[in-house]
Structures are given as structure tokens and as C-alpha cells.
Amino acid sequence: MTAASPPAPVPGPTASVPAGRPSPGRRLATWLHRHPRSRLGLILLLPLLWLVVAYLGSLGVLFLNAFWSRDPFTSLVVRQFTLDNFTELFTTEVYRVVTLRTVTMALVVTATCIVIAFPIAYYMARVASRRTRGLMVVAVVMPLWASYLIKAYSWRLILADQGVLDWALKPLGLTGPGYGDIAVWLVFVYLWLPYMILPIYAGLERIPSSLLEASSDLGGRGWITFRRVILPLSIPAVAAGSIFTFSLTLGDYIVPGLVSTTQFIGNVIFVNVAQNLPLAAAFALVPLAIMLLYLFIVRRFGAFDAL
Amino acid sequence: MKSFSLSRIGLRIATGLVLAFIYLPLAVVLMYAFNASGTNAWPPSGFTLKWFGEAAANTGLQQAFLTSIACALGATLIALLLGLLISIAVSRYHFFGRESISFVILLPIALPGIVTGMALSTTFASLSVPLGILTVIVGHATFCVVLVYNNAIARLRRTSRSFEEASADLGAHTFQTFRYVTFPSIRSALLAGALLAFALSFDEVIVTIFTAGGVKTLPIWIFQSFRLANQVPLVNVAGVVAIMLSVIPVYLATRLTADAGGVAGTRT
């Protein structure tokens, strides 16, 4: 057993079986050994309390709030079932506009990420040497984890009036887009890009070389092989990556606040949390429902197999 | 695989451009942290280290930094315990609902942060739990569990159960088997998961905003100081520190798992 296990465990002298009267720990261990169901129960007790009771419970509380209302005079939550929040959401123009705007942004960001991620992922998976590939994976993963807030903030600096971008474009006689919807799009693409690169890279890497050889043997030139073999085979990976880019854009409210004054679903929810919690809770179900629908769609493209 | 050298050159250029796109903004923050002029005017006027000294002496920033470390450590410890327990249960036992448990673990990180944040803050409010450092830790731990779990379960699935059975046959009791057989074989995976959990917690903003009450973590401090002109150089320094404290643990985590299957999200 010492040969195969990764870091070979070395049982010290303390591991030897003690003789004589068993210690309380030993008795407990024996009891646990004889009762596998109780052992499993003890193992799962804490995690289940935390994740199922506390976390899912909290989501349940939020869900309940969506069906309550706020007393306009006292601003307190009235715990009585009502569908008023949903009526308001569906009949007020602004919620529809904001939802449509957010979904459009999420789709455009996702499409842009696919276009930008594909070449680099392809290079990593099929062109780069093994060593370069390893280095590039680290190079793409690390910024993914670098402070989200600082990455967004850096774009505030870059896009500022007379900022880095204006300075760089000045010799060309151009100016940057400044703060606004284009800035929001740019920052989202920047923030979520690694989430798209990594699944596509993994997907492309898994395509067996024999398929590409077969295509070229059958007369498929580079471009045809790419379009008729590689592209269709990479669809599940692209769909998997799009889950992240779409979902993350749908709920974010920090970025729009930093580089624009446009309201997205997240901003509207956030503003309402303090003013009208039941309405905010009801509106929070909108990105949730859209996300479930999105997951349902991409599952048909095999996204879940490529995660 | 044959491909035209022209398209290969194009691919190389595109790859270089994307890497530049990923790294240039980080470089901008780094340069501003050493900018002599203390404003965000571009280009920087000169090189200085004085903002690092000022940042170190700023009590608000110190406090925020220490709070973030405390939150990240607390969340990591809880995530380690919960992630370890679930990964053992899922990899070594059969029980009803085993498949759905990995879905529930993923949920806190898959749902938009604002949903998790609102759900927790609403629940804390209705149970009249005062918001503070403990509620932040609870919030962070909830979405950090998946990182420990993913790393631990990947390792547990690759280590054969026969080692544990052999240990039991040799007379080791349940705890000894865990201590001398199971734990050593998943130690580096747990460490990798813990480092990722630390990095994620250290950076988190949205759930923190909902669960912090008056407590300021480093990201909250940065978030509130963005628009204050006199804080600009300190924000830049804090940004560099925040980047380092999340990138270094992740780099270590990649190294720890490089020869054994990779970190969650990367396949090497």
C-alpha cells in the first residue's frame, strides 16, 4: 500500500493498536464502525444543516417575501399572500425595459466572449506546445481570480475622460467611448472572458486528432475541417461557457454603477432592497427564471456534459 | 495536423492580443499604485513608493485588511470542514439524494450573488441576527464549500477504497484510518481547495455588501473609497494588495494540483 497511494502515509508508532482497556475514542470508533448509517448521519448532519436548512431555507424566505407586500405607510413587510408585486412587474413599463436591456446585454456580452475566446482557446488546445499550453492555462486562470472589484475599477481608470484609452487613441485623432453602455459591455466582456476561454479550450483539446486527420484525408482543407468538424464539436463547450457569461451579466449591478448610469436588473433590485423588499424579492425571481430557461436551452446543446 | 502558416500567424497574433487585453488593465492599476502624483491623471508623473507607506499607516485600510483576512480565514475553515464531510459522504457512501447534493453545493456560486445576498440578509433580518463579521463568514462559507468539495472529491474518487479497507483489516479504527490513510492522500487537494476558498472570500463584494452591516472588508473599503479624490492613491495600493492576495493563493493551488488533475475549472 505504500507504493501506490500519492503521498505515502507513514503510520507512526502511535498507530499501533493499543492493548488493554479501550479508550472512549476507540469505543466511539468501534460503535461508528458497526453502525454505518449513524456514521453517515453524523458526517452529513452539519453540511445538511448548513446547506439545506440554512441556505435553501434562506432562498425559501426570499421566495416567500415575493408574495408579501409592503405597507406604504409604515414601510413594514405585511405577511399576507398577494400577487401584487408580480402584477406591478408585468404592468409597469420600466421593469420590462430594464429586463429586456439586461437580457440583450447578457446575450451581446456572451456572443462577444465567444468570438474573442475561440482563437486563443484554439491556439492553446491545438497549436501550442505542451509546455506553453500549461503556462497559458495558468495565465488565463490567474486573472480570473484577481479581485473582481479592482478589475472593474481598472476600467474606470482606463475609460476616464483624459484617461489611458483617450491618451492612447489621441495620436489617431480618436477618443475612447467614455462611460456608458459601451463601457458596461467592454467591462463585462473583460471580466467574464476567462470563463469562456477555459471550457472552449477543454472542449477543443478533447477532439481526437484522428477526426481531423480523417477530414483532411477526405479532402477537407483547413477551413472546411474547421467549419464542418471542429466548430460543431465545440458547441457543447461554447454552451457551457455561455452559462457563466450569461448568468454573471444577468445579476451584476456593480459594473453598471461604476462605468455608467444605466439601470440593469441588479441595480433595480438593489435599490428596492431597502425601499420595498417584497418587490425586490419578486424582481429577483426574474433573472432566476430567465436563468432556468437559459439552462434548459443550453442543456439541449450538451452544455452540461462539457462543464 | 496541417494548417496554413498564414492562419497560424493570425492565430498567434489574436492570442497575443487577447493576453494583452487580459493583463493590460491589471498593469494599469499596478502603475497607478507607484504614481508620484496621487491623482488618476494619465500618464503617471513619476515613480514613488510613498503610497505603500501611507496605506500601511492608514487605520481604516488596516482595519479593512485585517477584517478581510479574518473573514477569509473563518470562511475557509468552515468550507474546509463542510466540503471535506460532504466529499467523504458522496464518495464513500450511497444514500438517497446523493446526486442532488452536488447541485445544492453548486447553487450558492451559480446563482447571481445578489440573490444569495438578499436571501441571507432577509433571513438574518427575520431571525433578528445582528449583521457583522460572523454573518459575513456565514455568507462566504456558503459559496466557498464547493471549491473545497470539488478538489477533495476529485482526489477521493481517484484514491482506491481498498487502502481504507486494508487499514481497517490491520486493526486501525475509523479515526485512525482517516488520520493515517484518507487524510494524507487528500491533504494537498484540501489545501488547494482552501487556498481557492480564501482567494474567493478575500475578494467577494456582493454577498458581503448584504451581510456586512457596518463591517468593512477590504473590497467594501475599496468600493466606498472609489469616488473620494483624496483616497485615490490608497485605493490603487489596496488594489495591488487585493490582486496579489488572490492571485498568489490561486497560483499555489494550481501548483499543488498540477500533477493530480488540476484545480476546479481548469483541466491540465
PDB file of C-alpha atoms in Angstrom, chain A residues 1 4-12 14-18 25-26 28-30 32-33 36-37 39-40 42-44 46-48 50-52 54-59 61-62 65 79 116 119-120 122-124 126-127 130 134 136-143 145-151 153-158 162-164 167 186 189-190 193-194 197-199 201-202 205-206 212-213 221-223 230 247 250-254 257-258 265-267 269-270 273 277 280-281 284 287-288 291 305-307, chain B residues 1-4 8 11-12 14-15 18-19 21-26 28-29 32 40-43 78 81-82 84-86 88-90 93-96 101 104-116 118-123 126 137-139 141-142 145 147 155 159 163 166-168 170-176 179-181 184-188 196-197 199-200 203 205-206 209-210 218-220 222-223 226-227 232 235-236 238-240 242-243 246-248 250-251 254 263-268:
ATOM      1  CA  MET A   1       0.000   0.000   0.000  1.00  0.00           C
ATOM      2  CA  ALA A   4       0.619   3.341  -4.862  1.00  0.00           C
ATOM      3  CA  SER A   5      -1.012   5.994  -2.692  1.00  0.00           C
ATOM      4  CA  PRO A   6       0.103   9.508  -3.768  1.00  0.00           C
ATOM      5  CA  PRO A   7       1.764  10.938  -0.631  1.00  0.00           C
ATOM      6  CA  ALA A   8       2.635   7.679   1.070  1.00  0.00           C
ATOM      7  CA  PRO A   9       1.058   7.683   4.531  1.00  0.00           C
ATOM      8  CA  VAL A  10       3.529   6.660   7.167  1.00  0.00           C
ATOM      9  CA  PRO A  11       1.739   5.312  10.202  1.00  0.00           C
ATOM     10  CA  GLY A  12       3.954   6.206  13.123  1.00  0.00           C
ATOM     11  CA  THR A  14       1.203   5.710  17.638  1.00  0.00           C
ATOM     12  CA  ALA A  15      -0.828   3.875  15.023  1.00  0.00           C
ATOM     13  CA  SER A  16      -0.213   0.528  16.615  1.00  0.00           C
ATOM     14  CA  VAL A  17      -3.243  -0.983  18.229  1.00  0.00           C
ATOM     15  CA  PRO A  18      -3.309  -0.186  21.942  1.00  0.00           C
ATOM     16  CA  GLY A  25     -12.350   7.391  21.367  1.00  0.00           C
ATOM     17  CA  ARG A  26     -11.758   3.778  20.453  1.00  0.00           C
ATOM     18  CA  LEU A  28     -16.829   5.507  19.758  1.00  0.00           C
ATOM     19  CA  ALA A  29     -14.875   4.415  16.687  1.00  0.00           C
ATOM     20  CA  THR A  30     -15.975   0.823  17.156  1.00  0.00           C
ATOM     21  CA  LEU A  32     -19.370   4.003  14.422  1.00  0.00           C
ATOM     22  CA  HIS A  33     -17.771   1.155  12.532  1.00  0.00           C
ATOM     23  CA  PRO A  36     -22.544   2.752   9.049  1.00  0.00           C
ATOM     24  CA  ARG A  37     -25.900   4.558   8.816  1.00  0.00           C
ATOM     25  CA  ARG A  39     -21.746   7.233  10.775  1.00  0.00           C
ATOM     26  CA  LEU A  40     -23.140   8.638   7.537  1.00  0.00           C
ATOM     27  CA  LEU A  42     -23.037  12.173  11.672  1.00  0.00           C
ATOM     28  CA  ILE A  43     -20.933  13.030   8.617  1.00  0.00           C
ATOM     29  CA  LEU A  44     -23.855  14.637   6.818  1.00  0.00           C
ATOM     30  CA  LEU A  46     -23.554  19.566   9.733  1.00  0.00           C
ATOM     31  CA  PRO A  47     -23.385  20.038   5.936  1.00  0.00           C
ATOM     32  CA  LEU A  48     -27.095  19.326   5.567  1.00  0.00           C
ATOM     33  CA  TRP A  50     -25.887  24.406   6.681  1.00  0.00           C
ATOM     34  CA  LEU A  51     -26.691  23.971   3.008  1.00  0.00           C
ATOM     35  CA  VAL A  52     -30.175  22.531   3.023  1.00  0.00           C
ATOM     36  CA  ALA A  54     -29.899  27.374   6.309  1.00  0.00           C
ATOM     37  CA  TYR A  55     -29.151  28.111   2.653  1.00  0.00           C
ATOM     38  CA  LEU A  56     -32.160  26.630   0.881  1.00  0.00           C
ATOM     39  CA  GLY A  57     -34.226  27.908   3.799  1.00  0.00           C
ATOM     40  CA  SER A  58     -32.981  31.439   3.124  1.00  0.00           C
ATOM     41  CA  LEU A  59     -33.884  31.115  -0.533  1.00  0.00           C
ATOM     42  CA  VAL A  61     -37.639  33.063   2.827  1.00  0.00           C
ATOM     43  CA  LEU A  62     -36.753  35.237  -0.162  1.00  0.00           C
ATOM     44  CA  ASN A  65     -41.193  37.624   0.503  1.00  0.00           C
ATOM     45  CA  ARG A  79     -47.010  38.905   5.694  1.00  0.00           C
ATOM     46  CA  ILE A 116     -12.761  36.590 -28.594  1.00  0.00           C
ATOM     47  CA  PRO A 119      -8.936  31.920 -31.273  1.00  0.00           C
ATOM     48  CA  ILE A 120      -6.943  31.867 -28.023  1.00  0.00           C
ATOM     49  CA  TYR A 122      -7.922  27.083 -30.234  1.00  0.00           C
ATOM     50  CA  TYR A 123      -4.299  28.176 -30.060  1.00  0.00           C
ATOM     51  CA  MET A 124      -3.933  26.759 -26.545  1.00  0.00           C
ATOM     52  CA  ARG A 126      -4.326  22.608 -30.832  1.00  0.00           C
ATOM     53  CA  VAL A 127      -1.299  24.736 -31.721  1.00  0.00           C
ATOM     54  CA  ARG A 130       2.596  21.156 -24.128  1.00  0.00           C
ATOM     55  CA  GLY A 134       0.344  24.682 -19.293  1.00  0.00           C
ATOM     56  CA  MET A 136      -1.186  29.696 -20.824  1.00  0.00           C
ATOM     57  CA  VAL A 137      -3.786  27.881 -18.727  1.00  0.00           C
ATOM     58  CA  VAL A 138      -2.221  29.431 -15.614  1.00  0.00           C
ATOM     59  CA  ALA A 139      -2.045  32.799 -17.405  1.00  0.00           C
ATOM     60  CA  VAL A 140      -5.783  32.654 -18.129  1.00  0.00           C
ATOM     61  CA  VAL A 141      -6.840  31.224 -14.752  1.00  0.00           C
ATOM     62  CA  MET A 142      -4.981  33.686 -12.520  1.00  0.00           C
ATOM     63  CA  PRO A 143      -6.674  36.916 -13.652  1.00  0.00           C
ATOM     64  CA  TRP A 145      -9.368  35.111  -9.557  1.00  0.00           C
ATOM     65  CA  ALA A 146      -7.777  38.552  -9.273  1.00  0.00           C
ATOM     66  CA  SER A 147     -10.028  40.952  -7.415  1.00  0.00           C
ATOM     67  CA  TYR A 148     -13.251  41.425  -9.380  1.00  0.00           C
ATOM     68  CA  LEU A 149     -13.722  44.902  -7.982  1.00  0.00           C
ATOM     69  CA  ILE A 150     -10.214  46.034  -8.905  1.00  0.00           C
ATOM     70  CA  LYS A 151     -10.571  44.673 -12.424  1.00  0.00           C
ATOM     71  CA  TYR A 153     -12.096  49.682 -11.227  1.00  0.00           C
ATOM     72  CA  SER A 154      -9.140  49.478 -13.610  1.00  0.00           C
ATOM     73  CA  TRP A 155     -11.563  50.066 -16.485  1.00  0.00           C
ATOM     74  CA  ARG A 156     -12.880  53.102 -14.697  1.00  0.00           C
ATOM     75  CA  LEU A 157      -9.326  54.432 -14.853  1.00  0.00           C
ATOM     76  CA  ILE A 158      -8.814  53.371 -18.457  1.00  0.00           C
ATOM     77  CA  GLN A 162      -8.378  62.023 -20.425  1.00  0.00           C
ATOM     78  CA  GLY A 163      -7.641  58.507 -19.168  1.00  0.00           C
ATOM     79  CA  VAL A 164      -5.412  55.772 -20.579  1.00  0.00           C
ATOM     80  CA  TRP A 167      -4.334  59.089 -24.320  1.00  0.00           C
ATOM     81  CA  LEU A 186     -16.499  46.177 -22.530  1.00  0.00           C
ATOM     82  CA  VAL A 189     -16.552  41.046 -21.671  1.00  0.00           C
ATOM     83  CA  TYR A 190     -13.253  41.661 -19.899  1.00  0.00           C
ATOM     84  CA  LEU A 193     -13.743  36.215 -20.779  1.00  0.00           C
ATOM     85  CA  PRO A 194     -11.691  33.583 -18.885  1.00  0.00           C
ATOM     86  CA  ILE A 197     -11.827  30.541 -22.714  1.00  0.00           C
ATOM     87  CA  LEU A 198     -11.402  27.645 -20.275  1.00  0.00           C
ATOM     88  CA  PRO A 199     -14.385  25.455 -21.297  1.00  0.00           C
ATOM     89  CA  TYR A 201     -10.074  25.158 -24.510  1.00  0.00           C
ATOM     90  CA  ALA A 202     -11.043  21.965 -22.673  1.00  0.00           C
ATOM     91  CA  GLU A 205      -8.473  19.686 -26.501  1.00  0.00           C
ATOM     92  CA  ARG A 206     -10.778  16.676 -26.226  1.00  0.00           C
ATOM     93  CA  LEU A 212      -9.121  15.970 -38.085  1.00  0.00           C
ATOM     94  CA  GLU A 213      -6.863  13.552 -39.959  1.00  0.00           C
ATOM     95  CA  ARG A 221      -8.920  21.728 -46.357  1.00  0.00           C
ATOM     96  CA  GLY A 222      -8.049  23.659 -43.193  1.00  0.00           C
ATOM     97  CA  TRP A 223     -11.058  25.941 -43.313  1.00  0.00           C
ATOM     98  CA  ILE A 230     -14.140  21.437 -35.167  1.00  0.00           C
ATOM     99  CA  SER A 247     -25.604  34.337 -15.713  1.00  0.00           C
ATOM    100  CA  LEU A 250     -27.680  38.962 -15.621  1.00  0.00           C
ATOM    101  CA  GLY A 251     -27.181  39.579 -11.901  1.00  0.00           C
ATOM    102  CA  ASP A 252     -24.349  42.099 -11.775  1.00  0.00           C
ATOM    103  CA  TYR A 253     -25.038  45.609 -10.537  1.00  0.00           C
ATOM    104  CA  ILE A 254     -21.566  46.790  -9.529  1.00  0.00           C
ATOM    105  CA  GLY A 257     -22.780  51.513 -11.341  1.00  0.00           C
ATOM    106  CA  LEU A 258     -19.046  52.010 -11.861  1.00  0.00           C
ATOM    107  CA  ILE A 265     -31.910  44.237 -13.295  1.00  0.00           C
ATOM    108  CA  GLY A 266     -29.332  44.083 -10.491  1.00  0.00           C
ATOM    109  CA  ASN A 267     -29.433  47.849  -9.933  1.00  0.00           C
ATOM    110  CA  ILE A 269     -33.242  45.004  -7.277  1.00  0.00           C
ATOM    111  CA  PHE A 270     -30.522  46.584  -5.160  1.00  0.00           C
ATOM    112  CA  VAL A 273     -33.991  46.038  -1.208  1.00  0.00           C
ATOM    113  CA  LEU A 277     -38.107  44.229  -0.082  1.00  0.00           C
ATOM    114  CA  ALA A 280     -37.133  43.365  -4.857  1.00  0.00           C
ATOM    115  CA  ALA A 281     -37.618  39.694  -3.999  1.00  0.00           C
ATOM    116  CA  ALA A 284     -35.058  38.758  -8.188  1.00  0.00           C
ATOM    117  CA  PRO A 287     -33.231  36.665 -13.534  1.00  0.00           C
ATOM    118  CA  LEU A 288     -33.725  33.342 -11.757  1.00  0.00           C
ATOM    119  CA  MET A 291     -31.501  31.624 -15.994  1.00  0.00           C
ATOM    120  CA  ASP A 305     -21.573  17.416 -20.468  1.00  0.00           C
ATOM    121  CA  ALA A 306     -18.877  20.000 -21.147  1.00  0.00           C
ATOM    122  CA  LEU A 307     -18.866  21.661 -17.731  1.00  0.00           C
TER     123      LEU A 307
ATOM    124  CA  MET B   1      -2.435  18.430 -38.339  1.00  0.00           C
ATOM    125  CA  LYS B   2      -1.694  20.717 -41.270  1.00  0.00           C
ATOM    126  CA  SER B   3      -2.761  24.287 -41.163  1.00  0.00           C
ATOM    127  CA  PHE B   4      -1.814  27.243 -43.295  1.00  0.00           C
ATOM    128  CA  ARG B   8      -1.286  30.157 -37.809  1.00  0.00           C
ATOM    129  CA  LEU B  11      -3.978  32.858 -34.571  1.00  0.00           C
ATOM    130  CA  ARG B  12      -0.765  33.766 -32.813  1.00  0.00           C
ATOM    131  CA  ALA B  14      -5.033  37.047 -31.897  1.00  0.00           C
ATOM    132  CA  THR B  15      -3.768  35.069 -28.901  1.00  0.00           C
ATOM    133  CA  VAL B  18      -6.250  38.595 -26.002  1.00  0.00           C
ATOM    134  CA  LEU B  19      -3.498  38.063 -23.431  1.00  0.00           C
ATOM    135  CA  PHE B  21      -6.356  42.600 -23.206  1.00  0.00           C
ATOM    136  CA  ILE B  22      -6.422  40.410 -20.080  1.00  0.00           C
ATOM    137  CA  TYR B  23      -3.261  41.773 -18.492  1.00  0.00           C
ATOM    138  CA  LEU B  24      -3.073  45.465 -19.502  1.00  0.00           C
ATOM    139  CA  PRO B  25      -5.838  46.656 -17.130  1.00  0.00           C
ATOM    140  CA  LEU B  26      -4.100  44.921 -14.229  1.00  0.00           C
ATOM    141  CA  VAL B  28      -2.608  49.972 -15.255  1.00  0.00           C
ATOM    142  CA  VAL B  29      -3.624  49.546 -11.596  1.00  0.00           C
ATOM    143  CA  TYR B  32      -1.013  53.872 -10.651  1.00  0.00           C
ATOM    144  CA  ASN B  40      -5.589  59.350 -11.531  1.00  0.00           C
ATOM    145  CA  ALA B  41      -4.324  61.610 -14.318  1.00  0.00           C
ATOM    146  CA  TRP B  42      -2.615  59.734 -17.106  1.00  0.00           C
ATOM    147  CA  PRO B  43       0.269  59.327 -17.842  1.00  0.00           C
ATOM    148  CA  ILE B  78     -15.932  26.253   7.709  1.00  0.00           C
ATOM    149  CA  LEU B  81     -14.933  21.176   7.296  1.00  0.00           C
ATOM    150  CA  LEU B  82     -18.195  21.101   5.321  1.00  0.00           C
ATOM    151  CA  LEU B  84     -14.484  17.532   3.486  1.00  0.00           C
ATOM    152  CA  LEU B  85     -17.513  15.957   5.169  1.00  0.00           C
ATOM    153  CA  ILE B  86     -19.673  16.119   2.037  1.00  0.00           C
ATOM    154  CA  ILE B  88     -16.388  11.818   2.057  1.00  0.00           C
ATOM    155  CA  ALA B  89     -20.118  11.114   2.245  1.00  0.00           C
ATOM    156  CA  VAL B  90     -20.613  11.401  -1.520  1.00  0.00           C
ATOM    157  CA  TYR B  93     -21.469   6.110   0.813  1.00  0.00           C
ATOM    158  CA  HIS B  94     -24.655   5.503  -1.104  1.00  0.00           C
ATOM    159  CA  PHE B  95     -27.678   7.387   0.105  1.00  0.00           C
ATOM    160  CA  PHE B  96     -30.889   8.937  -1.096  1.00  0.00           C
ATOM    161  CA  ILE B 101     -26.352  17.222  -3.069  1.00  0.00           C
ATOM    162  CA  VAL B 104     -27.167  22.189  -3.854  1.00  0.00           C
ATOM    163  CA  ILE B 105     -23.472  22.859  -3.176  1.00  0.00           C
ATOM    164  CA  LEU B 106     -23.088  24.494  -6.585  1.00  0.00           C
ATOM    165  CA  LEU B 107     -26.181  26.661  -6.184  1.00  0.00           C
ATOM    166  CA  PRO B 108     -24.697  29.431  -3.985  1.00  0.00           C
ATOM    167  CA  ILE B 109     -21.996  30.114  -6.569  1.00  0.00           C
ATOM    168  CA  ALA B 110     -24.177  29.553  -9.649  1.00  0.00           C
ATOM    169  CA  LEU B 111     -26.990  31.892  -8.632  1.00  0.00           C
ATOM    170  CA  PRO B 112     -26.363  35.615  -9.048  1.00  0.00           C
ATOM    171  CA  GLY B 113     -24.624  36.987  -5.935  1.00  0.00           C
ATOM    172  CA  ILE B 114     -27.441  39.442  -5.395  1.00  0.00           C
ATOM    173  CA  VAL B 115     -29.937  36.568  -4.940  1.00  0.00           C
ATOM    174  CA  THR B 116     -27.772  34.761  -2.376  1.00  0.00           C
ATOM    175  CA  MET B 118     -30.654  39.093  -0.435  1.00  0.00           C
ATOM    176  CA  ALA B 119     -31.779  35.657   0.720  1.00  0.00           C
ATOM    177  CA  LEU B 120     -29.244  35.624   3.563  1.00  0.00           C
ATOM    178  CA  SER B 121     -29.809  39.208   4.651  1.00  0.00           C
ATOM    179  CA  THR B 122     -33.593  38.740   4.642  1.00  0.00           C
ATOM    180  CA  THR B 123     -33.246  35.594   6.724  1.00  0.00           C
ATOM    181  CA  SER B 126     -36.280  37.929  10.172  1.00  0.00           C
ATOM    182  CA  ILE B 137     -18.288  34.495   7.370  1.00  0.00           C
ATOM    183  CA  VAL B 138     -21.526  32.524   7.103  1.00  0.00           C
ATOM    184  CA  GLY B 139     -22.260  34.060   3.696  1.00  0.00           C
ATOM    185  CA  ALA B 141     -18.513  29.923   3.719  1.00  0.00           C
ATOM    186  CA  THR B 142     -21.750  29.029   1.922  1.00  0.00           C
ATOM    187  CA  VAL B 145     -17.822  24.950   0.194  1.00  0.00           C
ATOM    188  CA  LEU B 147     -14.312  24.813  -4.024  1.00  0.00           C
ATOM    189  CA  ARG B 155      -8.963  13.232  -5.275  1.00  0.00           C
ATOM    190  CA  THR B 159      -7.839   7.033  -4.391  1.00  0.00           C
ATOM    191  CA  PHE B 163      -6.411   1.335   1.190  1.00  0.00           C
ATOM    192  CA  ALA B 166      -6.697  -2.599   4.307  1.00  0.00           C
ATOM    193  CA  SER B 167      -6.212  -0.153   7.148  1.00  0.00           C
ATOM    194  CA  ALA B 168      -9.342  -1.436   8.877  1.00  0.00           C
ATOM    195  CA  LEU B 170      -4.935  -4.210  10.002  1.00  0.00           C
ATOM    196  CA  GLY B 171      -6.836  -3.135  13.100  1.00  0.00           C
ATOM    197  CA  ALA B 172      -6.966   0.640  12.704  1.00  0.00           C
ATOM    198  CA  HIS B 173     -10.238   2.111  13.933  1.00  0.00           C
ATOM    199  CA  THR B 174     -12.330   4.643  11.987  1.00  0.00           C
ATOM    200  CA  PHE B 175     -10.469   7.713  13.233  1.00  0.00           C
ATOM    201  CA  GLN B 176      -7.040   6.161  12.755  1.00  0.00           C
ATOM    202  CA  ARG B 179      -5.910  10.180  10.117  1.00  0.00           C
ATOM    203  CA  TYR B 180      -3.275   7.901   8.639  1.00  0.00           C
ATOM    204  CA  VAL B 181      -4.798   6.801   5.320  1.00  0.00           C
ATOM    205  CA  PRO B 184      -2.756  12.162   3.910  1.00  0.00           C
ATOM    206  CA  SER B 185      -3.929  11.191   0.455  1.00  0.00           C
ATOM    207  CA  ILE B 186      -6.271  14.171   0.109  1.00  0.00           C
ATOM    208  CA  ARG B 187      -4.207  16.692   2.083  1.00  0.00           C
ATOM    209  CA  SER B 188      -2.874  18.616  -0.927  1.00  0.00           C
ATOM    210  CA  LEU B 196      -9.134  28.944  -3.627  1.00  0.00           C
ATOM    211  CA  ALA B 197     -11.764  29.466  -0.938  1.00  0.00           C
ATOM    212  CA  ALA B 199      -8.950  33.866  -2.535  1.00  0.00           C
ATOM    213  CA  LEU B 200     -12.650  33.902  -3.373  1.00  0.00           C
ATOM    214  CA  ASP B 203     -12.375  39.325  -2.985  1.00  0.00           C
ATOM    215  CA  VAL B 205     -18.178  42.109  -2.754  1.00  0.00           C
ATOM    216  CA  ILE B 206     -21.837  41.454  -3.459  1.00  0.00           C
ATOM    217  CA  ILE B 209     -22.478  44.150   0.990  1.00  0.00           C
ATOM    218  CA  PHE B 210     -25.676  42.367   2.033  1.00  0.00           C
ATOM    219  CA  LEU B 218     -11.071  45.322   2.011  1.00  0.00           C
ATOM    220  CA  PRO B 219     -13.331  45.160  -1.089  1.00  0.00           C
ATOM    221  CA  ILE B 220     -16.011  47.150   0.755  1.00  0.00           C
ATOM    222  CA  ILE B 222     -12.249  49.975  -1.859  1.00  0.00           C
ATOM    223  CA  PHE B 223     -15.837  50.176  -3.090  1.00  0.00           C
ATOM    224  CA  PHE B 226     -13.638  54.843  -5.288  1.00  0.00           C
ATOM    225  CA  ARG B 227     -15.148  58.251  -5.619  1.00  0.00           C
ATOM    226  CA  VAL B 232      -7.310  57.576  -4.835  1.00  0.00           C
ATOM    227  CA  VAL B 235      -7.322  52.625  -3.450  1.00  0.00           C
ATOM    228  CA  ASN B 236      -4.654  51.857  -6.045  1.00  0.00           C
ATOM    229  CA  ALA B 238      -5.191  48.386  -1.863  1.00  0.00           C
ATOM    230  CA  GLY B 239      -5.995  47.153  -5.373  1.00  0.00           C
ATOM    231  CA  VAL B 240      -2.490  45.815  -5.862  1.00  0.00           C
ATOM    232  CA  ALA B 242      -6.043  42.624  -3.263  1.00  0.00           C
ATOM    233  CA  ILE B 243      -4.820  41.288  -6.608  1.00  0.00           C
ATOM    234  CA  SER B 246      -5.963  36.386  -4.512  1.00  0.00           C
ATOM    235  CA  VAL B 247      -3.532  35.558  -7.297  1.00  0.00           C
ATOM    236  CA  ILE B 248      -0.795  34.091  -5.075  1.00  0.00           C
ATOM    237  CA  VAL B 250      -4.525  30.538  -6.729  1.00  0.00           C
ATOM    238  CA  TYR B 251      -1.041  30.131  -8.198  1.00  0.00           C
ATOM    239  CA  THR B 254      -2.563  25.302  -9.343  1.00  0.00           C
ATOM    240  CA  VAL B 263      -7.940  22.965  -9.964  1.00  0.00           C
ATOM    241  CA  ALA B 264     -11.692  23.150 -10.333  1.00  0.00           C
ATOM    242  CA  GLY B 265     -12.347  24.837 -13.633  1.00  0.00           C
ATOM    243  CA  THR B 266      -9.005  24.034 -15.212  1.00  0.00           C
ATOM    244  CA  ARG B 267      -8.178  20.810 -16.901  1.00  0.00           C
ATOM    245  CA  THR B 268      -4.489  20.218 -17.241  1.00  0.00           C
TER     246      THR B 268
END
